[in-house]
Short mmCIF file of C-alpha atoms in Angstrom, two decimals:
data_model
loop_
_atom_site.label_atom_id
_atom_site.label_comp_id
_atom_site.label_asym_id
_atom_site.label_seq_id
_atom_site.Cartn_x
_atom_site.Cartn_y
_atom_site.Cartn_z
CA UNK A 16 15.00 26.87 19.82
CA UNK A 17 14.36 30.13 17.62
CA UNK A 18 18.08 31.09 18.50
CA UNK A 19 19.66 27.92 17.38
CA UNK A 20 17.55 27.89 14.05
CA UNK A 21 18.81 31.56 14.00
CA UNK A 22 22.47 31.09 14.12
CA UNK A 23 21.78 27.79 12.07
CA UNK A 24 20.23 30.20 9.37
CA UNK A 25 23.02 32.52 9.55
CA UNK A 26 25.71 30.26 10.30
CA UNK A 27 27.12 31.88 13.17
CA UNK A 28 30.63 31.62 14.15
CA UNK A 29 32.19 29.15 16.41
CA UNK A 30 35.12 27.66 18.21
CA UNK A 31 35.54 24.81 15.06
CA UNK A 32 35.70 28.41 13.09
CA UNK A 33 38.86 28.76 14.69
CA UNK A 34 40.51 24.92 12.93
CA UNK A 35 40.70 23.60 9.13
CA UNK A 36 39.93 20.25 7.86
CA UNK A 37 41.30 18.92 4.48
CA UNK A 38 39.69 15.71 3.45
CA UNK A 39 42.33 12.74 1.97
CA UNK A 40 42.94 12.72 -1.70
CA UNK A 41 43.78 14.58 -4.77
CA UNK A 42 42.14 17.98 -4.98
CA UNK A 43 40.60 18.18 -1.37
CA UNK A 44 40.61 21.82 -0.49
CA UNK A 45 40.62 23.05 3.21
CA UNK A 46 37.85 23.90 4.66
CA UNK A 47 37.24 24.87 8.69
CA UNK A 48 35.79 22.10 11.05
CA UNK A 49 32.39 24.24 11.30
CA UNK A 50 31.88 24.39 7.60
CA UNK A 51 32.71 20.66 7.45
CA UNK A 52 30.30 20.06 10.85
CA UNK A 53 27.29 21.84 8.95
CA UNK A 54 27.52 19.17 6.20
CA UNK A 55 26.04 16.25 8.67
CA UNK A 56 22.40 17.67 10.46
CA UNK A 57 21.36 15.66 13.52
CA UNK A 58 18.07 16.21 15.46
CA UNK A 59 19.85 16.15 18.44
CA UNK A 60 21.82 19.44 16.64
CA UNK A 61 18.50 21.16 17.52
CA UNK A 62 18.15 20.08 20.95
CA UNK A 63 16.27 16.43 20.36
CA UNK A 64 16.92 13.89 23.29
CA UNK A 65 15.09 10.77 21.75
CA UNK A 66 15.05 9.45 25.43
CA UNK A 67 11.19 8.48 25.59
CA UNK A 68 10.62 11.32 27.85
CA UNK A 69 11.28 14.57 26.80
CA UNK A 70 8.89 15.86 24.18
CA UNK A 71 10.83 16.22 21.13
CA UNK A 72 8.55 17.68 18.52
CA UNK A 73 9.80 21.22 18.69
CA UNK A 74 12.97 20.10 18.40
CA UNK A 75 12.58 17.76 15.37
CA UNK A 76 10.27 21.00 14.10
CA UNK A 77 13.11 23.26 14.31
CA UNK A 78 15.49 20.94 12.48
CA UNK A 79 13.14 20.25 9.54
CA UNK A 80 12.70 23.81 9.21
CA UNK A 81 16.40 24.30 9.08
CA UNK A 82 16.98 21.65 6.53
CA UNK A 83 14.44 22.77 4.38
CA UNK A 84 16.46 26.14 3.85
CA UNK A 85 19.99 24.69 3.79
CA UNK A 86 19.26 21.25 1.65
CA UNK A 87 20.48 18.69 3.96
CA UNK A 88 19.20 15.86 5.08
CA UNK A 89 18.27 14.98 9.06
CA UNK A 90 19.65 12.01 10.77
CA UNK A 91 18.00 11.10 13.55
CA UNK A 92 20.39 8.99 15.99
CA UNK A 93 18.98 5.74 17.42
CA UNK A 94 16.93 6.43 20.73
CA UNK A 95 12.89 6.83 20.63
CA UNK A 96 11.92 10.43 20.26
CA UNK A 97 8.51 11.27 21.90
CA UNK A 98 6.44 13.22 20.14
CA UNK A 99 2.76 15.13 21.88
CA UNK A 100 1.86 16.15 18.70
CA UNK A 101 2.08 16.34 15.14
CA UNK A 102 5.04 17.34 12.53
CA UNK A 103 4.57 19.35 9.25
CA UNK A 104 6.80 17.49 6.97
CA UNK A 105 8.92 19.77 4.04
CA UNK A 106 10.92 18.63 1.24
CA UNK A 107 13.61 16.89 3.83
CA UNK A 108 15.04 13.40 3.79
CA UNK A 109 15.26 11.78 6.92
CA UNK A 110 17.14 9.17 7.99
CA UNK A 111 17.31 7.37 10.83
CA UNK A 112 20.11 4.21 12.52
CA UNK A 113 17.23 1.57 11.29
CA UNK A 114 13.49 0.73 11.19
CA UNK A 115 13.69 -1.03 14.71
CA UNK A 116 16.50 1.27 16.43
CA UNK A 117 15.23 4.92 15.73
CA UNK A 118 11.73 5.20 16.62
CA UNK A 119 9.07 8.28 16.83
CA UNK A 120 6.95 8.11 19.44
CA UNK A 121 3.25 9.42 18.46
CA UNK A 122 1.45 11.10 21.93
CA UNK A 123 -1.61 12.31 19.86
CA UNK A 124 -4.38 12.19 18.40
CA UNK A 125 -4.81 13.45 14.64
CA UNK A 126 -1.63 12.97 12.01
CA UNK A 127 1.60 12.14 13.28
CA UNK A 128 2.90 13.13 9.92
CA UNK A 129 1.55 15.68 7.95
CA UNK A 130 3.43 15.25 4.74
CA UNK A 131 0.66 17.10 2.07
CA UNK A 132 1.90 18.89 -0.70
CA UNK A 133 -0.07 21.07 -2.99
CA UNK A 134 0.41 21.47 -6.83
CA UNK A 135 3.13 24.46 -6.71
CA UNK A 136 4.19 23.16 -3.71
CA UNK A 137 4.88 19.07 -3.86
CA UNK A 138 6.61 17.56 -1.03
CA UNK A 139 9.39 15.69 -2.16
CA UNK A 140 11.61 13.54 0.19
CA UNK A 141 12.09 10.17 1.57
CA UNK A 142 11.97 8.91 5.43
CA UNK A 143 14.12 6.09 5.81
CA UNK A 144 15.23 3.45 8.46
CA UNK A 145 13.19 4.49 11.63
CA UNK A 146 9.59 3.45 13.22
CA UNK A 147 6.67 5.44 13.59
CA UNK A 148 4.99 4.28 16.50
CA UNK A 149 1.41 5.60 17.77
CA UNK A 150 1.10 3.02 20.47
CA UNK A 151 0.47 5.67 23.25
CA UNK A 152 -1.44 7.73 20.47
CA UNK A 153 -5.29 8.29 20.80
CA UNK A 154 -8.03 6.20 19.02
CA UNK A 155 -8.11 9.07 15.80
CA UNK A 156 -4.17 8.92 15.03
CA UNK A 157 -2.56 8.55 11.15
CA UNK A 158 0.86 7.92 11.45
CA UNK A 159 1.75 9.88 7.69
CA UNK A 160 -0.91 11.62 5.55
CA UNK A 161 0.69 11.71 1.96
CA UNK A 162 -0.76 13.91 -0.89
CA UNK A 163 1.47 15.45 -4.09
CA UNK A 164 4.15 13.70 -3.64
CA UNK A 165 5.11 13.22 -7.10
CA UNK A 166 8.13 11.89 -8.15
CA UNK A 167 9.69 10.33 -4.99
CA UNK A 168 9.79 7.51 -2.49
CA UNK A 169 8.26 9.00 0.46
CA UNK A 170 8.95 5.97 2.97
CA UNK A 171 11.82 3.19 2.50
CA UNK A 172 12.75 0.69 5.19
CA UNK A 173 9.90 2.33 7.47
CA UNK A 174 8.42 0.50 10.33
CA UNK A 175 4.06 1.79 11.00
CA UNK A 176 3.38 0.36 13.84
CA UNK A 177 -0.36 0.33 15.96
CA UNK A 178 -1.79 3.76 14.59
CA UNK A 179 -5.30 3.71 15.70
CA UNK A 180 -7.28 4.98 12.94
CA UNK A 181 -4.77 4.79 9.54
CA UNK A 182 -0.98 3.62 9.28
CA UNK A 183 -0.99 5.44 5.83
CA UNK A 184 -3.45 8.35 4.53
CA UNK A 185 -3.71 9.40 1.26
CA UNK A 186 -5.62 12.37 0.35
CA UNK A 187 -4.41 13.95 -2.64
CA UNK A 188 -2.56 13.44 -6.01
CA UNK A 189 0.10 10.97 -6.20
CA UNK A 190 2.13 10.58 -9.56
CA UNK A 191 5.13 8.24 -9.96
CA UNK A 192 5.64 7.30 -6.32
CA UNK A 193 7.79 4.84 -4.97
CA UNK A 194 7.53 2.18 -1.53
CA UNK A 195 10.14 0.04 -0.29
CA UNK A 196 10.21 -2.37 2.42
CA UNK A 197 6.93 -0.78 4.21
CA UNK A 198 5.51 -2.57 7.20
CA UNK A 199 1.93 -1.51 8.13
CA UNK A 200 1.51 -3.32 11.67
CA UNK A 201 -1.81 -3.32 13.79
CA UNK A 202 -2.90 0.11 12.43
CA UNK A 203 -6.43 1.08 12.30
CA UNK A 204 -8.25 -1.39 14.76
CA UNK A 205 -9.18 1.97 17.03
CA UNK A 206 -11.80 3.21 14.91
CA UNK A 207 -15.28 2.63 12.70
CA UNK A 208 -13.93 1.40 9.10
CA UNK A 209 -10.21 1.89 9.52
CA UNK A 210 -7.59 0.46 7.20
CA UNK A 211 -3.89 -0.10 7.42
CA UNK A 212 -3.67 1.92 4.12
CA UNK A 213 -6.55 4.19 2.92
CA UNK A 214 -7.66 6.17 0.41
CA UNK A 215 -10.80 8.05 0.14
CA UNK A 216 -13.48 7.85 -2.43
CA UNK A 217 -14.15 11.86 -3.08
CA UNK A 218 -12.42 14.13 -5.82
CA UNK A 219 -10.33 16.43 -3.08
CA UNK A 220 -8.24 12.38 -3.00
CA UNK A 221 -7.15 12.94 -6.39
CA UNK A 222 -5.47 10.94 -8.92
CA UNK A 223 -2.90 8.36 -8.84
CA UNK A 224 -0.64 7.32 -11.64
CA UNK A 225 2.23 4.77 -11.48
CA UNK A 226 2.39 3.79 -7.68
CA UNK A 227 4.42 1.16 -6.74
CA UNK A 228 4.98 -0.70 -3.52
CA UNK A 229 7.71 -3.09 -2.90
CA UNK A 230 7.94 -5.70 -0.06
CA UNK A 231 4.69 -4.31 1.32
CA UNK A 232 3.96 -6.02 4.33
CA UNK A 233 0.06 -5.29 6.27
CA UNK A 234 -0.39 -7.16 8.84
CA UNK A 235 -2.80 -7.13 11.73
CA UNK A 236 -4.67 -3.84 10.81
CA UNK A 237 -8.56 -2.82 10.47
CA UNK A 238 -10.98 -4.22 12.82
CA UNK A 239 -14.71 -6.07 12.56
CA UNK A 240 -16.11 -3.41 11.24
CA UNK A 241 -13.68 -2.52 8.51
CA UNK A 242 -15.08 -2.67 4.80
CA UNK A 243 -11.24 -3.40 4.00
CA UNK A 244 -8.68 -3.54 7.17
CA UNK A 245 -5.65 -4.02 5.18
CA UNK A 246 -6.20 -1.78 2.37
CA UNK A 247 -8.74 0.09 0.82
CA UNK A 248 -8.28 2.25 -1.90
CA UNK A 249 -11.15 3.72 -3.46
CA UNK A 250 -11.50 7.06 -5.61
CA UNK A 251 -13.91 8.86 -7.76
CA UNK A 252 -11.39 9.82 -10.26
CA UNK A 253 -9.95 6.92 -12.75
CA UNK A 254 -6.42 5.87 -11.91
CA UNK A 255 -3.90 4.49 -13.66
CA UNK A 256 -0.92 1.90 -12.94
CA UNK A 257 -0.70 0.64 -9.17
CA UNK A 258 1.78 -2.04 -8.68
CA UNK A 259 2.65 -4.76 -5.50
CA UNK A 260 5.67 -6.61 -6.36
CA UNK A 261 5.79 -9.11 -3.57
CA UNK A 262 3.65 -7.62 -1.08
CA UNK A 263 2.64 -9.67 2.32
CA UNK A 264 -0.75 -8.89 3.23
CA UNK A 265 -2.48 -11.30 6.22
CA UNK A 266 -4.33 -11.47 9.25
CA UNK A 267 -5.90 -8.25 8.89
CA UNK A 268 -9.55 -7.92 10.01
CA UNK A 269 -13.22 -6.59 8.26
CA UNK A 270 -15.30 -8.18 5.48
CA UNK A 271 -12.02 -7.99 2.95
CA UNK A 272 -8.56 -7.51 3.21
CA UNK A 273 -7.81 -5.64 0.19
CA UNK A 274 -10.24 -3.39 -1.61
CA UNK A 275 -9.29 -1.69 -4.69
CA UNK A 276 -11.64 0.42 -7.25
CA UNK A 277 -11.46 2.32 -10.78
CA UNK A 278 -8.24 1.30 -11.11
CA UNK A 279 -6.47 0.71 -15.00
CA UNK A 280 -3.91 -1.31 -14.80
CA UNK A 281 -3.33 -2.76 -11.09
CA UNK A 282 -1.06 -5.57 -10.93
CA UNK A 283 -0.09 -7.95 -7.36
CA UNK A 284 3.24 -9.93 -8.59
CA UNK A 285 3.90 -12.61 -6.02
CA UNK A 286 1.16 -11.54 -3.69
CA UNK A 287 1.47 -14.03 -0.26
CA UNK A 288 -1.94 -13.31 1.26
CA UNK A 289 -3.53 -15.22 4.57
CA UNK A 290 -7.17 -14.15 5.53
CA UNK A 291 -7.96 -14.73 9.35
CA UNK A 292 -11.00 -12.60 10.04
CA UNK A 293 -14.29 -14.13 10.60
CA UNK A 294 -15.99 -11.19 9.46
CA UNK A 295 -14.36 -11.58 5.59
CA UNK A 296 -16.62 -12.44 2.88
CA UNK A 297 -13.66 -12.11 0.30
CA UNK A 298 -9.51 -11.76 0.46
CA UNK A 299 -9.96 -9.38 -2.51
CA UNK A 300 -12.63 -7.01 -4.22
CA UNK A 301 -11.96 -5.04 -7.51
CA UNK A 302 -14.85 -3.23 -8.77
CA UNK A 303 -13.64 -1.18 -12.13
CA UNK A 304 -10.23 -2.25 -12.34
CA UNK A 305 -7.84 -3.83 -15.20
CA UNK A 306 -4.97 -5.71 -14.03
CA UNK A 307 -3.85 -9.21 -13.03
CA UNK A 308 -2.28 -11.47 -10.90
CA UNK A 309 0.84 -13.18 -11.82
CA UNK A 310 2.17 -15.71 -9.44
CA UNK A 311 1.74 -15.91 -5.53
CA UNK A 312 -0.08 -17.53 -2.81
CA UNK A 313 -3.79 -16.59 -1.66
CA UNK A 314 -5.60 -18.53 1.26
CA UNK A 315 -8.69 -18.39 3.39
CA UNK A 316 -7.79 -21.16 5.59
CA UNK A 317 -11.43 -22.63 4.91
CA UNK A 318 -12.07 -20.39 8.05
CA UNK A 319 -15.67 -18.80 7.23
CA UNK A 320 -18.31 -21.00 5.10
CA UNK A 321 -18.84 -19.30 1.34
CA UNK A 322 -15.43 -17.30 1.67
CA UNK A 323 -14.66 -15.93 -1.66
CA UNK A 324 -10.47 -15.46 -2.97
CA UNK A 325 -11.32 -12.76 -5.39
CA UNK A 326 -14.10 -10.96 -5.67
CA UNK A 327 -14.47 -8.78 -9.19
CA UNK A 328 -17.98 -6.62 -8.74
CA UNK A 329 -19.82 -5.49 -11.30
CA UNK A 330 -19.59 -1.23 -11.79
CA UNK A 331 -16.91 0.70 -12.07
CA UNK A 332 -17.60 4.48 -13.44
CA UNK A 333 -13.98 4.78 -15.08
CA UNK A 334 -12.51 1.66 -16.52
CA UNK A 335 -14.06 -1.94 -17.48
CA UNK A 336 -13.63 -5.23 -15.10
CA UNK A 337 -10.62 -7.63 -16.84
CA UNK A 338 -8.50 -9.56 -14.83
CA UNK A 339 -5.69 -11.91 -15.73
CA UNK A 340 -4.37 -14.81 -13.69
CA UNK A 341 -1.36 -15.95 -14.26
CA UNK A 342 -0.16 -18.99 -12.23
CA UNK A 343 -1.76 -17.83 -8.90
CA UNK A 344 -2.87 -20.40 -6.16
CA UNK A 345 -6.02 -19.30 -4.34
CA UNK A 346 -6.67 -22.11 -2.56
CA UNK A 347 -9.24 -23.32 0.94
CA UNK A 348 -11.71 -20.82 -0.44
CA UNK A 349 -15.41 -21.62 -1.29
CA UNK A 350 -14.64 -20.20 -4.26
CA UNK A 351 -11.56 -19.07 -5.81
CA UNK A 352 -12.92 -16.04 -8.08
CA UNK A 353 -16.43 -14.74 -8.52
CA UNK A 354 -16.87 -12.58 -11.21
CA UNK A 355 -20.14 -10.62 -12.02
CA UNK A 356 -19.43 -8.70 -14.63
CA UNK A 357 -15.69 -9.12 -16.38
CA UNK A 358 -13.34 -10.44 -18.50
CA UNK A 359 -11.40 -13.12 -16.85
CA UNK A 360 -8.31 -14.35 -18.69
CA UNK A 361 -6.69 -17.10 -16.63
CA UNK A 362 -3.68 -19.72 -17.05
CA UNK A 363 -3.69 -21.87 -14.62
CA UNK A 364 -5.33 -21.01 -11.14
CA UNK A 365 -4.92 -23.65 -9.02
CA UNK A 366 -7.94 -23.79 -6.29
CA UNK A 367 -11.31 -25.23 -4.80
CA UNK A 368 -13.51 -24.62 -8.01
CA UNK A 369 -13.51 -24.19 -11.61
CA UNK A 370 -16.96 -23.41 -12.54
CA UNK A 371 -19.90 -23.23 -10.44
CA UNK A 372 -23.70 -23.91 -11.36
CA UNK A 373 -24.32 -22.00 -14.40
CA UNK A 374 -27.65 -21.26 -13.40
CA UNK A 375 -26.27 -18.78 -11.22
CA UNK A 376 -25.32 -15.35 -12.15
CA UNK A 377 -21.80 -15.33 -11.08
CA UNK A 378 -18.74 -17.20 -12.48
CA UNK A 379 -16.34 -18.97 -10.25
CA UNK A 380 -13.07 -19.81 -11.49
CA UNK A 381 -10.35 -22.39 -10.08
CA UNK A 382 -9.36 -26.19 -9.63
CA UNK A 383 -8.97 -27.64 -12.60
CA UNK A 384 -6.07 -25.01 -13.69
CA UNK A 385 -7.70 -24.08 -17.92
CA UNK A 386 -6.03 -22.55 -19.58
CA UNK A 387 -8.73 -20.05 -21.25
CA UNK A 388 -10.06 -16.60 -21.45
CA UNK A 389 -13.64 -15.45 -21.33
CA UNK A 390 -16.15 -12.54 -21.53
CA UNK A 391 -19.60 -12.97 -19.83
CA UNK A 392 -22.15 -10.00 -19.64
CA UNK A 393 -23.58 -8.81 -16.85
CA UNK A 394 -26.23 -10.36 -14.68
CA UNK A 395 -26.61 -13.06 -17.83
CA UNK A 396 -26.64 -17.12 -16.41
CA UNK A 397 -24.13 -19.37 -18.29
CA UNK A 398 -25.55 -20.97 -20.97
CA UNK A 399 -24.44 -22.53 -24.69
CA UNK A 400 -23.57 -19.12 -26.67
CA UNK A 401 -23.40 -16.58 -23.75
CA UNK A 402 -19.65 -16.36 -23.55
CA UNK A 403 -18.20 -13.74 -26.34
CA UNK A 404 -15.32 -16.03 -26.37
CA UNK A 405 -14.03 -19.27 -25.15
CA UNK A 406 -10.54 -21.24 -25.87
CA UNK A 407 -9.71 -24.16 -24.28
CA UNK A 408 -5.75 -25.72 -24.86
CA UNK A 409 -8.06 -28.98 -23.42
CA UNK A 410 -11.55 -29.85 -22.85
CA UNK A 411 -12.80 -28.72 -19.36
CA UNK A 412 -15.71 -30.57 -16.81
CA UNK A 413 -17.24 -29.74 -13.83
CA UNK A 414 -20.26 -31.35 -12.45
CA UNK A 415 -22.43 -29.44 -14.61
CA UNK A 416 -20.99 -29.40 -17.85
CA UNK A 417 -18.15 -29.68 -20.43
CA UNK A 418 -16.35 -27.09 -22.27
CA UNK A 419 -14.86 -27.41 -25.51
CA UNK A 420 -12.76 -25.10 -28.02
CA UNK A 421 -16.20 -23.29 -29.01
CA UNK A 422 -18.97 -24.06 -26.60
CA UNK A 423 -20.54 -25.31 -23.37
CA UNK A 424 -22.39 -28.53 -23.87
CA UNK A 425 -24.76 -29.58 -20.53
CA UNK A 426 -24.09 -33.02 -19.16
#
């Protein structure tokens, strides 16, 4: 392998040195055959078999070494390369012959993918139509670990597939980071408190500003005793801007499927969610996070008594609860939305109930589809004159009370 990275390095002469190639059209110069060869890198270039037997991660090694010096991008042909341990990702686009036809084949038992950057030295690339599978992995195995990766789309048309402790890792700074067409599947169900996706609540996770995820899909991850087995994302730094624009998340396992914290400005556009663990207490929980929810489908499939849709907690060290809803159904919940401590501004949620008891300390939001916004303090029971502000388009009932344009009048 050190020979071939060698003569890669110093591209050695060859037989193709010996014939020219002139591509069609105006201005094409000649070239030779080996200079025009070099152009396209293949794993297989560097010895890769990708036949499910042979252990290719010295191989694949090699080649991402070599590509990180020359610039060019690694195609990896469609086969299943086996992999007995991990890969130190560099600034190298891969690309494979499509998320279901080139798959790596995880042996281990720590990171498959080791893709962490540090602030002189960000890792910038994309990986691109292949599978990462850990299904012959150990109990402990991340499929990618991602941290400063700013300014790229580190995964598009990628595959995750039964990783037993985390699909996705994130343990560092992230700034204006892209996802497309990600499938997390069955990750994290090996291990105490896994997750599909995870973040970690201490500083060394860093920051994260303008992360978006398109056509997310996590499904089947986390296990009983996940706090969040699709995703959890939780920091001690404030964040701002994390975006879902029509993300699939169901049937993952734990007491929530998605848990998200000190977050300004998170927003789920079209989120299609389906909660089928009988451990969940609530689809959602945002403690200290502004955002909203603008269209989509949410359902608990009435499967555990006093399930909650979305759960907004009271705390939150960097950025004030206030949620909008925006023509969101959260329906065969208990309750729709509990809020202890927010602003809620909602048009139309369409769900199991608008208000509950206002002797209670929590406000539940849904059926009846207001139109309204309102600001309750913490811990404080709904009475006449505790909401900061209340507008109605109608009047509003529940079994308690009415609502008007300025106040709540008992029944």
């Amino acid at each position: 392998i050190a020979s071939a990275v060698a003569a890669a390095y110093a591209g050695a002469a060859g037989p193709l040195d010996a014939l020219s190639f002139i591509q069609a059209g105006t201005g094409a110069v000649s070239r030779t055959a080996q200079a025009k060869a070099r152009d396209f890198v293949s794993v297989k270039d560097f010895g890769a078999v990708g036949d499910d037997a042979t252990d290719d991660t010295a191989f694949i090694q090699a080649a991402e070494d070599a590509c990180a010096l020359s610039g060019n991008a690694l195609y990896f042909p469609a086969g299943t390369y086996r992999c007995n341990s991990g890969i130190t990702k560099k600034s190298v686009n891969w690309i494979g012959a499509g998320k279901y036809k080139t798959k790596l084949a995880y042996r281990g038992n720590s990171t498959f993918i080791n893709a962490t950057g540090t602030s002189p030295s960000r890792k910038l690339f994309t990986i691109s139509d292949m599978e990462l599978n850990g299904t012959n992995a150990g109990a402990a195995a991340v499929g990618i670990t991602l941290g400063w990766n700013q300014r790229s789309t580190p995964l598009s048309r990628v595959h995750i597939y039964n990783f037993g402790h985390y699909g996705i890792h994130f343990n560092d700074e992230n700034w204006i980071v892209d996802f497309y067409d990600v499938e997390v599947d069955t990750c994290g169900g090996q291990t105490t408190n896994s997750s599909g996706i995870f973040k970690p609540g201490t500083i060394d996770a860093g920051t994260w500003n303008a992360i978006s995820f398109y056509n997310l899909t996590v499904e089947g991850c986390g296990s009983a005793s996940s706090a969040a087995g699709g995703i959890r994302l939780v920091t001690d730094n404030a964040n701002r801007g994390l975006y879902f624009y029509s993300p699939c998340i169901e049937g993952n396992f734990g007491t929530t499927e998605i848990y998200i914290s000190n977050m300004a400005d998170c927003q789920f556009n079209n989120l299609y969610m389906e909660v089928v663990s009988a451990q969940a207490t609530n689809a959602v929980e945002l403690y200290g996070v502004t955002g909203g929810f603008t269209g989509g489908y949410i359902t608990g499939d009435n499967i555990v008594t006093n399930l909650i849709g979305v759960k907004i907690g009271a705390g939150g060290a960097y950025v004030p609860n206030e949620i909008e809803f925006d023509k969101i159904t959260i329906a065969n919940f208990a309750n729709s939305v509990s809020s202890e401590s927010a602003k809620i501004w909602t048009n139309q949620i369409h769900g199991n109930r608008t208000f509950a008891d206002p002797s209670t300390s929590t406000q539940y939001f849904g059926d009846y589809s207001p139109r309204f916004s309102a600001v309750k303090s913490a811990n404080q029971t709904i009475t006449s004159g505790s909401f900061q502000k209340v507008t109605f388009e109608t009047d509003v009932y529940d079994l308690c009370g009415k609502f008007t344009s300025s106040s709540w009048t008992p029944q």
